[in-house]
XYZ file of C-alpha atoms in Angstrom:
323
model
C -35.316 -4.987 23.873
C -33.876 -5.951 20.285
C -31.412 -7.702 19.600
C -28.156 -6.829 19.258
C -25.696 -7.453 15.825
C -23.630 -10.520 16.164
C -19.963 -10.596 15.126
C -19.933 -13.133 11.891
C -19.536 -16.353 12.328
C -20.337 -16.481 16.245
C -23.484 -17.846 15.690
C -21.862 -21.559 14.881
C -20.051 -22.170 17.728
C -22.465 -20.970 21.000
C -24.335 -23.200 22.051
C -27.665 -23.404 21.221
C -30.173 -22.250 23.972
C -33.227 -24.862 24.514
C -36.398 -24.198 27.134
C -37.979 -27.605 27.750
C -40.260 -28.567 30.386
C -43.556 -30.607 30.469
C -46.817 -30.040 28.826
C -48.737 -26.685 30.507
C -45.813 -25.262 32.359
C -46.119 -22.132 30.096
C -43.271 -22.854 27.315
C -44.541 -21.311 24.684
C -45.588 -17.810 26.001
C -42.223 -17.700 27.802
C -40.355 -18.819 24.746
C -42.605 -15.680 22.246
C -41.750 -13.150 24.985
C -37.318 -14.076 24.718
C -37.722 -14.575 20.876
C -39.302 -10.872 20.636
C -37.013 -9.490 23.029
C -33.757 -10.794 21.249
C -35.084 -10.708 17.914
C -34.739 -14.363 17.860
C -36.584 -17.343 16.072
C -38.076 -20.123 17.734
C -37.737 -23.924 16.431
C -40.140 -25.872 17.625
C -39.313 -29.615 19.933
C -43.303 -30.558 19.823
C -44.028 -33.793 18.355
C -47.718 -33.003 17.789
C -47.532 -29.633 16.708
C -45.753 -31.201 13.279
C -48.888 -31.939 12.365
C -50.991 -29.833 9.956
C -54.479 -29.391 10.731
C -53.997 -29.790 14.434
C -54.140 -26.748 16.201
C -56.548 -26.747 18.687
C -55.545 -30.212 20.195
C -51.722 -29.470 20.077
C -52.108 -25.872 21.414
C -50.404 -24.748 18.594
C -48.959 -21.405 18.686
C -51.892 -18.869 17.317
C -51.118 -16.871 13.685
C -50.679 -13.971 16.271
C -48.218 -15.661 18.084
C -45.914 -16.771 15.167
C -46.607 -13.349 14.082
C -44.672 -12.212 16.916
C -41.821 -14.669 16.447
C -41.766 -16.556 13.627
C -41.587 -20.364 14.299
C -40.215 -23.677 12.613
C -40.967 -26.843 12.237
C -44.548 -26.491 12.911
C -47.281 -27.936 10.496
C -44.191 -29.990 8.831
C -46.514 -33.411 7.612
C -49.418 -34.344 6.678
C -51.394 -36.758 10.189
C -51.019 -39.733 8.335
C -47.342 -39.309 7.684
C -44.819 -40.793 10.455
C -42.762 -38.045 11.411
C -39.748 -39.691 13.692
C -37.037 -38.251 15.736
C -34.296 -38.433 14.047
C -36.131 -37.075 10.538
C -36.747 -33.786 13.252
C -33.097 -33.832 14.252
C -32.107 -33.618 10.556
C -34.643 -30.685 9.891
C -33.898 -28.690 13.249
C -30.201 -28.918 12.893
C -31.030 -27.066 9.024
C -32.929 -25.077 10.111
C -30.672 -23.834 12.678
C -28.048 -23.700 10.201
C -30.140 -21.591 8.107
C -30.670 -18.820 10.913
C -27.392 -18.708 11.625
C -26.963 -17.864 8.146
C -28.700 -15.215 7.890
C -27.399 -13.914 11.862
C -30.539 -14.920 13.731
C -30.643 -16.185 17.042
C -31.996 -19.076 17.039
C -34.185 -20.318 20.108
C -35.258 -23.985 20.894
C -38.746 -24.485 22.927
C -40.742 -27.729 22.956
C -41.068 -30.659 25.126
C -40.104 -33.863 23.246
C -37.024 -35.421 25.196
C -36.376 -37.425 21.957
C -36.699 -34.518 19.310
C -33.932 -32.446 22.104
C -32.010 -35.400 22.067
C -31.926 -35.961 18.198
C -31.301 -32.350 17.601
C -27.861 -33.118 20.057
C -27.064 -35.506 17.353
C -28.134 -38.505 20.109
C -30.101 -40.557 17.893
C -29.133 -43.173 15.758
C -29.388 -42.281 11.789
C -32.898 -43.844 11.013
C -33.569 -45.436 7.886
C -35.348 -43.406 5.323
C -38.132 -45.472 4.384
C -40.695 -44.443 1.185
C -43.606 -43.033 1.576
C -45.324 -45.512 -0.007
C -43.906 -48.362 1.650
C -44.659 -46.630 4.937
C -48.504 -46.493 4.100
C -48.414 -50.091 2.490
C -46.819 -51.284 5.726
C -49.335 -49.287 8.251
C -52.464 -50.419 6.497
C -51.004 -53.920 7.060
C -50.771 -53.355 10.598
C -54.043 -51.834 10.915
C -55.641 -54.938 10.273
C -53.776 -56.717 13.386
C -54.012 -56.503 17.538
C -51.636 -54.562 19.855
C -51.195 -58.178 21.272
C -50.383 -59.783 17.910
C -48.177 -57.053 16.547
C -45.494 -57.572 19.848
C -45.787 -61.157 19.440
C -44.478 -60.566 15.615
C -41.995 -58.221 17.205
C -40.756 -60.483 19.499
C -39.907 -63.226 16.671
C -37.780 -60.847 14.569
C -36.976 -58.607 17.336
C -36.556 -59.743 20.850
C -34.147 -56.944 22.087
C -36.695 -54.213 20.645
C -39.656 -56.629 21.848
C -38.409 -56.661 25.751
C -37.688 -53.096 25.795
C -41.351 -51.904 24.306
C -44.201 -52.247 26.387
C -46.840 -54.648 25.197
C -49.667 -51.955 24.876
C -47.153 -48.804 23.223
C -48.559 -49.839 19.365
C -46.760 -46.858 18.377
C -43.225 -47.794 18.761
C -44.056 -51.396 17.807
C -44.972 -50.296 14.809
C -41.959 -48.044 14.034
C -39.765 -51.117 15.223
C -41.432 -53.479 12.744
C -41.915 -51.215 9.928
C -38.092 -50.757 10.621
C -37.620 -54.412 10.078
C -39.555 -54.869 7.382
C -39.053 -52.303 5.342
C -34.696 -52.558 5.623
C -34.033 -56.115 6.866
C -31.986 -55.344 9.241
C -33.660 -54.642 13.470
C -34.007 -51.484 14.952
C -31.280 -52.976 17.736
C -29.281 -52.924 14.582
C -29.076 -49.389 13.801
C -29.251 -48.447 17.164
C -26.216 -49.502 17.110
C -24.399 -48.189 14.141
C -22.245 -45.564 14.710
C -24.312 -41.781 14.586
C -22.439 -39.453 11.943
C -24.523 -36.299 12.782
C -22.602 -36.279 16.431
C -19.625 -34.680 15.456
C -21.349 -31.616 13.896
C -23.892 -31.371 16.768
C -23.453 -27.795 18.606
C -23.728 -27.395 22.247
C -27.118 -26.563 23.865
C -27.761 -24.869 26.790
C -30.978 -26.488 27.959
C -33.433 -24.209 30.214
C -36.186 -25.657 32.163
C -39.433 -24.751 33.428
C -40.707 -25.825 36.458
C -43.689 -25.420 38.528
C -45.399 -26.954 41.658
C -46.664 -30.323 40.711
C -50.761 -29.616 41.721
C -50.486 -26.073 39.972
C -49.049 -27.704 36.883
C -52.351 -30.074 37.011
C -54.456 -27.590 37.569
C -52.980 -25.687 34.237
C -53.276 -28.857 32.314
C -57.017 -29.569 33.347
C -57.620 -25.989 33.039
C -56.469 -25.942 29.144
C -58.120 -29.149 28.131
C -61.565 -27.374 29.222
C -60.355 -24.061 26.830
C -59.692 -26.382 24.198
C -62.938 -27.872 23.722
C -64.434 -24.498 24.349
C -62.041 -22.939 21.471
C -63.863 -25.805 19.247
C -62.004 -29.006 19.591
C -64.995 -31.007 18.322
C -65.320 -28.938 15.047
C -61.338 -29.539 14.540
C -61.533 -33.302 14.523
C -64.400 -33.136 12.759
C -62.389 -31.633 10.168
C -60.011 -33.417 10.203
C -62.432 -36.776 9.820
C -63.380 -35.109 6.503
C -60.261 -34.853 5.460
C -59.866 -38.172 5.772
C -58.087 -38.629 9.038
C -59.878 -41.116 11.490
C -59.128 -43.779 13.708
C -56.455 -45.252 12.011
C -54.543 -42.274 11.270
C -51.535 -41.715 13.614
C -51.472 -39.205 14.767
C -55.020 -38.991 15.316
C -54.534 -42.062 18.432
C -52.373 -38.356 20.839
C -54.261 -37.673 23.243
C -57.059 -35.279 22.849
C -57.880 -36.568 19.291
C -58.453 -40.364 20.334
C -60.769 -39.258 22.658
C -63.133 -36.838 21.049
C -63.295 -39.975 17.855
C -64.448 -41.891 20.779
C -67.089 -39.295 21.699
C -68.079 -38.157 18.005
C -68.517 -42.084 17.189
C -70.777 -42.117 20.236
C -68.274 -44.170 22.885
C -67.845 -41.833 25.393
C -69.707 -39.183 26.893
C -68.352 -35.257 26.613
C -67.660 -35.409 30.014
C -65.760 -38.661 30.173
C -63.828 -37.596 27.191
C -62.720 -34.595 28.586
C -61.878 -36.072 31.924
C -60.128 -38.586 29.536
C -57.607 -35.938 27.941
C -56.931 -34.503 31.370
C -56.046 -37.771 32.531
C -53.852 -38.456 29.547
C -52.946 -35.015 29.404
C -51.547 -35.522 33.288
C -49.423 -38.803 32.657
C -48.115 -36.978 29.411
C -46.498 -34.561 31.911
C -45.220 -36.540 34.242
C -43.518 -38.697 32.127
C -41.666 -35.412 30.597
C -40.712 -34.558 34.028
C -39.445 -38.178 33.961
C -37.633 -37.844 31.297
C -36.061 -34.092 31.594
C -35.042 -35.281 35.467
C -33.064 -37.699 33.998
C -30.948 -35.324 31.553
C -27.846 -33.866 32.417
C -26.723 -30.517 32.019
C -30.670 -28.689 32.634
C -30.888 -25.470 34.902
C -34.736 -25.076 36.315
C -36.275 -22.047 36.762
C -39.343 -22.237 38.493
C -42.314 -20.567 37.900
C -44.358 -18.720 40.333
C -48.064 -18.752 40.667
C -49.379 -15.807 39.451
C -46.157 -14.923 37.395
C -46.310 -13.405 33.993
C -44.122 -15.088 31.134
C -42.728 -11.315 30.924
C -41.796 -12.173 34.765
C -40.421 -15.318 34.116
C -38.050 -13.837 31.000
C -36.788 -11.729 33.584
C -35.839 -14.678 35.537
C -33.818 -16.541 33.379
C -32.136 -13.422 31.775
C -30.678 -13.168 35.152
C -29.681 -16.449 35.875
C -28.627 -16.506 31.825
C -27.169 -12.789 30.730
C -25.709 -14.284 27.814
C -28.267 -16.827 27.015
C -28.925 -15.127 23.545
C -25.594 -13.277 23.315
């Protein structure tokens, strides 16, 4: 099926169609298969696949696959550059601009419940902070504990402090590099008023669903391919390149633990077993998250079905989901 021509103009006011669902569920193929029968575009909602140089670990979509419908906002930064939410909402929202543009149907697939909220124009305006500043600023808090990093929090930030959990370094460093870098808290612009809202489109959000063991059983079952398809030799790479420990984007799972391995920590076997694990709580939390947002119709996914099978499901339940 191709797509068919779009009166001008009609591509700014539907709403934008969005298939989300946790890590594994089978996003991506579904998403390639509705993108090549509508002629559509996808724009990625991963917050790993961002990341240049991480394929393997992010099960990035193959050349082959972004052959068959182009993709953006994949391989967007550098792993040692910060990439947050609201600097995705700001490229998403342009680059679904730009589609329209050019009468494309645009297609959102990806499983970050903060990049679908940001693109909704939900997010605060973050600070932009320099690039320099940013490194300056994480090689600072290299040098410091989890432990000791919170307690700094919690002096010039209690309301970010109390709602951060003690051991999520990530997010305590984004709230304190917010801090330090502006002045002003991240409680602070949370609350400022968020200009983007008012130009946010619609979405009609799509979810895919599956039964809870078989969803498991996908995500053990592709953290085994992974290191078969050469996960070692990727973070090797990527260690050459300069990207180690410290890097962020390098602590996902997946990466953390085959450092841990290379640098002689763990066992193969435990790291594996470690990403699965990981890998698991990634997707439940998703499912968390997606449960708890308004406005998304499940589809559920059969064992055994084909993504071709699944299209077929939500063009039903969706007729006009493109058109």
């Amino acid at each position: 099926m191709t797509s068919r021509p779009m009166a001008s103009g009609a591509a700014d006011s539907r709403p934008i169609p969005v298939l989300v669902g946790p890590t594994g569920v089978g996003k991506t193929a579904v998403g390639i298969e509705l993108a090549r029968r509508f002629g559509a575009e996808i724009v990625s909602a991963d917050s790993r696949q961002v990341y240049r140089y991480m394929d393997i670990g992010t099960a990035k979509p193959t050349a082959e696959e972004q052959a068959a419908a182009p993709h953006h906002l994949i391989d967007v930064v550098d792993p040692d550059v910060r990439f947050s939410a609201g600097e995705y909402g700001r490229l998403s929202r342009e680059a679904i601009q730009d589609l329209a543009d050019r009468e494309v149907p645009a297609l959102v697939v990806g499983g970050a419940g903060l990049y679908i909220k940001a693109l909704a124009g939900g997010l605060f305006d973050a600070p932009e902070i320099p690039r320099a500043l940013r490194q300056r600023l994480a090689n600072e808090y290299r040098s410091a504990s989890t432990d000791a990093l919170h307690e700094r929090l919690s002096a010039v930030d209690p309301v970010s402090a109390a709602r951060i959990h003690v051991n999520d370094r990530q997010r305590i460093e984004r709230a304190l590099e917010v801090h330090d870098a502006t002045g002003a808290t991240l409680t602070s612009w949370f609350e400022r008023p968020v200009q983007s809202r008012s130009r946010s489109r619609g979405m009609r959000l799509v979810g895919l669903r599956r039964d809870r063991a078989a969803l498991y059983a996908r995500t053990d079952a592709r953290v085994e391919k992974m290191i078969e398809s050469g996960l070692e030799a990727e973070v090797r790479a990527l260690m050459d390149r300069g990207y180690g420990p410290g890097t962020h984007a390098m602590s996902t799972f997946g990466y953390a633990e085959m450092l841990r391995y290379i640098g002689g920590e763990l066992e193969l076997k435990d790291a594996v077993s470690a990403i699965q694990q990981r890998s698991r709580q990634y997707a439940k939390r998703q499912l968390t998250w997606f449960r708890q947002t308004e406005g998304i119709v499940w589809i559920t996914v059969d064992e055994g079905e084909d993504p071709a099978g699944t299209c077929e499901k939500i063009i039903r339940s969706f007729p006009d989901l493109l058109f």
